Coordinates of C-alpha atoms and ligand atoms in Angstrom, one line a residue:
M1 CA -19.3 -10.2 -22.3
K2 CA -18.8 -6.6 -21.4
R3 CA -19.0 -3.6 -23.7
L4 CA -16.3 -2.8 -25.5
D5 CA -16.0 1.1 -23.8
K6 CA -16.4 0.0 -20.5
Y7 CA -13.5 -2.9 -21.4
L8 CA -11.2 0.0 -22.7
A9 CA -11.8 2.5 -19.3
D10 CA -10.9 -0.8 -17.1
F11 CA -7.5 -1.0 -18.8
G12 CA -7.8 2.9 -17.7
I13 CA -7.0 4.2 -21.3
G14 CA -8.8 7.4 -21.0
T15 CA -11.7 9.4 -20.3
R16 CA -15.0 8.2 -22.2
K17 CA -15.0 10.7 -24.7
Q18 CA -11.2 9.8 -25.6
I19 CA -12.2 6.0 -25.4
K20 CA -15.1 7.0 -28.2
D21 CA -12.6 8.7 -30.2
H22 CA -10.1 6.0 -29.9
I23 CA -12.7 3.8 -31.7
K24 CA -13.6 5.8 -34.1
N25 CA -9.9 6.4 -35.1
G26 CA -9.5 2.9 -35.3
A27 CA -7.0 2.3 -33.1
V28 CA -8.5 -0.8 -31.5
T29 CA -8.9 -4.3 -33.1
V30 CA -11.1 -7.2 -31.9
N31 CA -9.9 -10.3 -33.1
G32 CA -7.5 -8.3 -35.8
A33 CA -10.7 -6.4 -37.3
P34 CA -10.8 -3.1 -36.3
A35 CA -13.7 -2.0 -34.0
L36 CA -15.9 0.9 -35.1
K37 CA -18.4 1.0 -32.4
A38 CA -18.6 1.5 -28.3
D39 CA -21.4 -0.4 -27.5
M40 CA -20.2 -3.4 -29.5
H41 CA -20.2 -6.7 -26.9
I42 CA -16.6 -9.0 -26.5
D43 CA -15.7 -11.9 -24.5
E44 CA -13.1 -10.9 -22.1
N45 CA -12.0 -14.4 -21.8
T46 CA -11.7 -15.3 -26.0
D47 CA -11.3 -12.0 -27.9
K48 CA -8.1 -10.7 -28.8
V49 CA -8.7 -6.6 -28.3
V50 CA -5.3 -5.0 -29.7
F51 CA -5.0 -1.1 -28.9
M52 CA -2.4 0.9 -30.6
G53 CA -0.7 -2.2 -31.0
S54 CA -0.6 -3.5 -27.9
E55 CA -3.0 -6.7 -26.7
L56 CA -5.1 -6.3 -23.8
V57 CA -4.6 -8.5 -20.9
F58 CA -7.1 -8.9 -18.4
E59 CA -5.9 -9.3 -15.0
K60 CA -8.1 -10.1 -12.2
F61 CA -5.7 -8.7 -9.5
R62 CA -2.9 -5.9 -9.3
Y63 CA -0.6 -5.2 -6.7
Y64 CA 2.0 -2.1 -6.2
M65 CA 4.3 -1.0 -3.8
L66 CA 4.3 2.8 -3.1
N67 CA 7.0 4.9 -1.3
K68 CA 4.6 7.1 0.8
P69 CA 5.7 10.7 0.8
D70 CA 5.1 13.1 3.8
G71 CA 1.7 15.0 3.3
V72 CA -0.3 12.4 1.7
I73 CA -3.3 10.7 2.7
S74 CA -3.6 7.0 2.9
A75 CA -7.1 7.0 1.8
T76 CA -8.9 6.4 -1.8
K77 CA -10.6 9.7 -1.3
D78 CA -10.1 12.9 -0.1
G79 CA -11.5 16.2 -1.1
R80 CA -8.5 18.5 0.0
T81 CA -5.8 16.4 0.6
T82 CA -3.7 14.3 -2.0
T83 CA -4.4 10.4 -1.7
V84 CA -1.8 7.4 -2.2
L85 CA -4.3 6.7 -5.4
N86 CA -3.5 9.9 -7.0
L87 CA -0.1 8.8 -7.1
L88 CA -1.0 6.0 -9.2
G89 CA -2.4 9.0 -11.5
D90 CA -1.0 6.4 -14.7
E91 CA -3.2 3.4 -13.8
N92 CA -6.7 2.6 -13.5
T93 CA -7.2 3.3 -9.5
K94 CA -11.1 2.9 -9.8
D95 CA -10.7 -0.6 -7.5
L96 CA -7.3 0.2 -5.6
S97 CA -6.9 0.3 -1.8
P98 CA -3.9 0.8 0.5
V99 CA -3.2 -2.5 2.7
G100 CA -3.8 -0.7 6.2
R101 CA -3.0 2.6 6.6
L102 CA 0.4 5.0 7.4
D103 CA -0.4 8.7 9.3
I104 CA 0.2 11.6 6.9
D105 CA 3.3 12.4 8.2
T106 CA 5.1 8.9 8.0
E107 CA 6.9 7.5 5.1
G108 CA 7.3 3.8 3.4
L109 CA 6.2 1.3 2.3
L110 CA 2.7 1.3 1.0
I111 CA 1.0 -2.0 -0.9
I112 CA -1.8 -1.2 -2.5
T113 CA -4.3 -3.5 -4.6
N114 CA -7.8 -4.9 -5.4
D115 CA -7.5 -7.8 -3.7
G116 CA -9.7 -7.2 -0.9
Q117 CA -9.1 -10.9 0.1
L118 CA -5.4 -10.3 0.7
I119 CA -6.5 -6.9 2.2
H120 CA -8.5 -8.7 4.5
R121 CA -6.1 -11.4 5.5
L122 CA -2.8 -9.2 6.0
L123 CA -5.0 -6.9 8.4
S124 CA -7.1 -9.7 10.2
P125 CA -5.5 -10.2 13.6
A126 CA -5.3 -14.2 13.1
H127 CA -2.7 -13.0 10.1
H128 CA -1.5 -10.1 11.3
V129 CA 1.4 -9.6 8.8
D130 CA 4.7 -8.5 10.5
K131 CA 5.7 -4.4 10.0
E132 CA 9.1 -3.1 10.5
Y133 CA 9.5 0.6 10.9
E134 CA 12.8 3.2 10.5
I135 CA 12.3 5.7 13.2
H136 CA 14.0 8.8 14.0
L137 CA 13.8 9.4 18.3
D138 CA 14.2 12.7 20.4
H139 CA 16.7 10.8 22.2
E140 CA 18.2 7.6 22.8
L141 CA 16.3 5.0 24.7
T142 CA 17.7 3.0 27.9
D143 CA 17.6 -0.9 28.3
T144 CA 14.4 -0.6 30.3
D145 CA 12.7 1.0 27.7
I146 CA 13.6 -1.7 24.9
D147 CA 12.8 -4.4 27.5
K148 CA 9.2 -2.9 27.9
L149 CA 8.5 -2.2 23.9
C150 CA 9.6 -5.8 23.1
K151 CA 7.6 -7.6 25.9
G152 CA 4.4 -5.1 25.5
L153 CA 3.5 -2.1 27.0
D154 CA 0.1 0.1 28.2
I155 CA -0.3 2.9 25.2
G156 CA -3.8 3.6 26.7
D157 CA -6.0 0.3 24.6
V158 CA -8.5 -1.0 27.1
K159 CA -10.2 -4.7 27.0
K160 CA -13.7 -4.9 27.4
D161 CA -13.1 -6.4 31.2
G162 CA -11.4 -2.7 31.5
S163 CA -7.9 -3.9 32.0
P164 CA -5.1 -2.6 29.8
D165 CA -4.6 -4.3 26.4
M166 CA -0.9 -4.4 26.3
T167 CA 1.0 -4.3 23.1
M168 CA 1.9 -7.7 21.4
P169 CA 5.5 -8.7 21.9
A170 CA 7.7 -6.8 19.3
S171 CA 11.4 -6.8 18.8
L172 CA 14.1 -4.1 18.1
R173 CA 17.4 -3.4 17.0
L174 CA 19.1 -0.5 17.1
G175 CA 20.6 1.8 14.3
D176 CA 23.0 4.2 13.2
N177 CA 22.5 7.8 14.6
D178 CA 20.9 9.8 11.4
N179 CA 22.6 13.1 9.8
E180 CA 21.4 14.9 12.9
G181 CA 22.9 12.9 15.3
R182 CA 19.1 11.8 16.2
P183 CA 18.9 8.0 17.5
V184 CA 17.8 5.6 15.3
V185 CA 15.8 2.4 15.7
Y186 CA 14.1 -0.8 13.7
L187 CA 11.0 -1.9 15.3
T188 CA 9.0 -5.0 14.3
L189 CA 5.5 -5.3 14.9
H190 CA 3.2 -8.2 14.6
E191 CA -0.1 -5.8 15.2
G192 CA -1.4 -3.1 13.5
R193 CA -3.2 -0.5 16.1
F194 CA -3.9 3.2 15.1
H195 CA -0.6 5.3 15.9
Q196 CA 1.0 2.6 17.3
V197 CA 4.7 3.0 17.1
K198 CA 4.3 7.1 18.0
R199 CA 1.8 5.8 21.1
M200 CA 4.2 2.9 21.8
M201 CA 7.6 5.7 21.8
E202 CA 5.5 8.3 23.8
A203 CA 4.9 5.1 26.7
V204 CA 8.8 5.2 27.0
G205 CA 9.0 8.9 27.4
N206 CA 10.1 9.6 24.0
K207 CA 9.1 11.1 21.2
V208 CA 9.2 9.8 16.9
L209 CA 10.2 12.9 15.1
Y210 CA 10.6 10.3 11.7
L211 CA 8.9 7.2 10.9
R212 CA 9.0 5.4 7.3
R213 CA 7.8 1.9 7.3
I214 CA 10.9 -0.6 5.6
R215 CA 9.3 -3.7 5.4
M216 CA 5.4 -5.8 5.1
G217 CA 5.8 -9.8 5.5
K218 CA 8.9 -10.4 3.0
V219 CA 8.5 -7.5 0.7
V220 CA 10.7 -4.6 1.5
L221 CA 10.5 -1.1 0.2
D222 CA 12.6 -0.6 -3.0
E223 CA 15.5 2.0 -2.1
S224 CA 15.5 3.0 -5.9
L225 CA 11.6 4.2 -5.4
D226 CA 11.9 8.0 -4.9
L227 CA 9.1 9.3 -2.5
G228 CA 6.1 9.4 -4.1
E229 CA 7.0 6.5 -7.0
Y230 CA 5.4 3.2 -7.0
R231 CA 5.9 -0.4 -8.9
R232 CA 4.4 -3.5 -9.5
L233 CA 5.0 -6.2 -7.4
T234 CA 7.1 -9.2 -8.2
D235 CA 5.8 -12.2 -8.8
E236 CA 7.9 -13.9 -5.8
E237 CA 6.4 -11.0 -4.2
I238 CA 3.3 -11.4 -4.6
S239 CA 3.2 -15.2 -3.7
S240 CA 5.2 -14.2 -0.5
L241 CA 1.9 -12.1 0.1
L242 CA -0.6 -14.5 -0.4
N243 CA 1.1 -17.4 1.1
N244 CA 1.7 -15.3 4.7
Ligands
URA1 N1 2.5 3.4 13.6 C1 2.3 5.0 13.5 O1 2.6 5.5 14.8 N2 1.8 5.7 12.3 C2 2.1 5.1 11.0 O2 1.9 5.6 10.2 C3 2.4 3.7 11.8 C4 2.3 2.9 12.5

């Protein structure tokens, strides 16, 4: 059982004051009858709650994809900088978190959910889901660079015994040059270390000039989303992540 105003707040319907007003004005019905008391208790599993003509159906887990723009941080809270959750302003973001992080200047696919178990599993080293990045570079990679990037290289991480903690094997394909004539490559990683792509490119003497994530597992960035836009994941996309 849950208080009606709390239940409505979980759907992101408005501030406490707005919710109280909606209830007072008869905008909410419970099992067909106007619910006029904010503190009445409802059973989330059996009561039918309708707000302005639409039934509120309780969803335990919610999954979104965001096309993250430059200048936004992948955190849930920050006093000064816009966070990825600020971009989901129309949703109830209270219990949402991004699945992993992108650097402030990295754009592209970020999955955001309140399914903590999925986040944990997708980021655990045992399951680490594939992540594909589009990378615009300062100059072309040589065959030797490509070989090193794909086989695994030393990016400065150290194991407990003091030996270099080499990156895991990765795969790379070459793209066409971008509009400014800079080489573009696509790199798929099976792990997720801090600033990994930038550090891998630095380790072969190159520099990342632009970085965008385009895929996580089987979930591909929806190119119809402008930077800063988001949408719900489809059932198919959700099950591909749950079964990863
Ligand atoms: N690798 C990076 O260097 N930055 C990111 O944001 C993601 C992967």
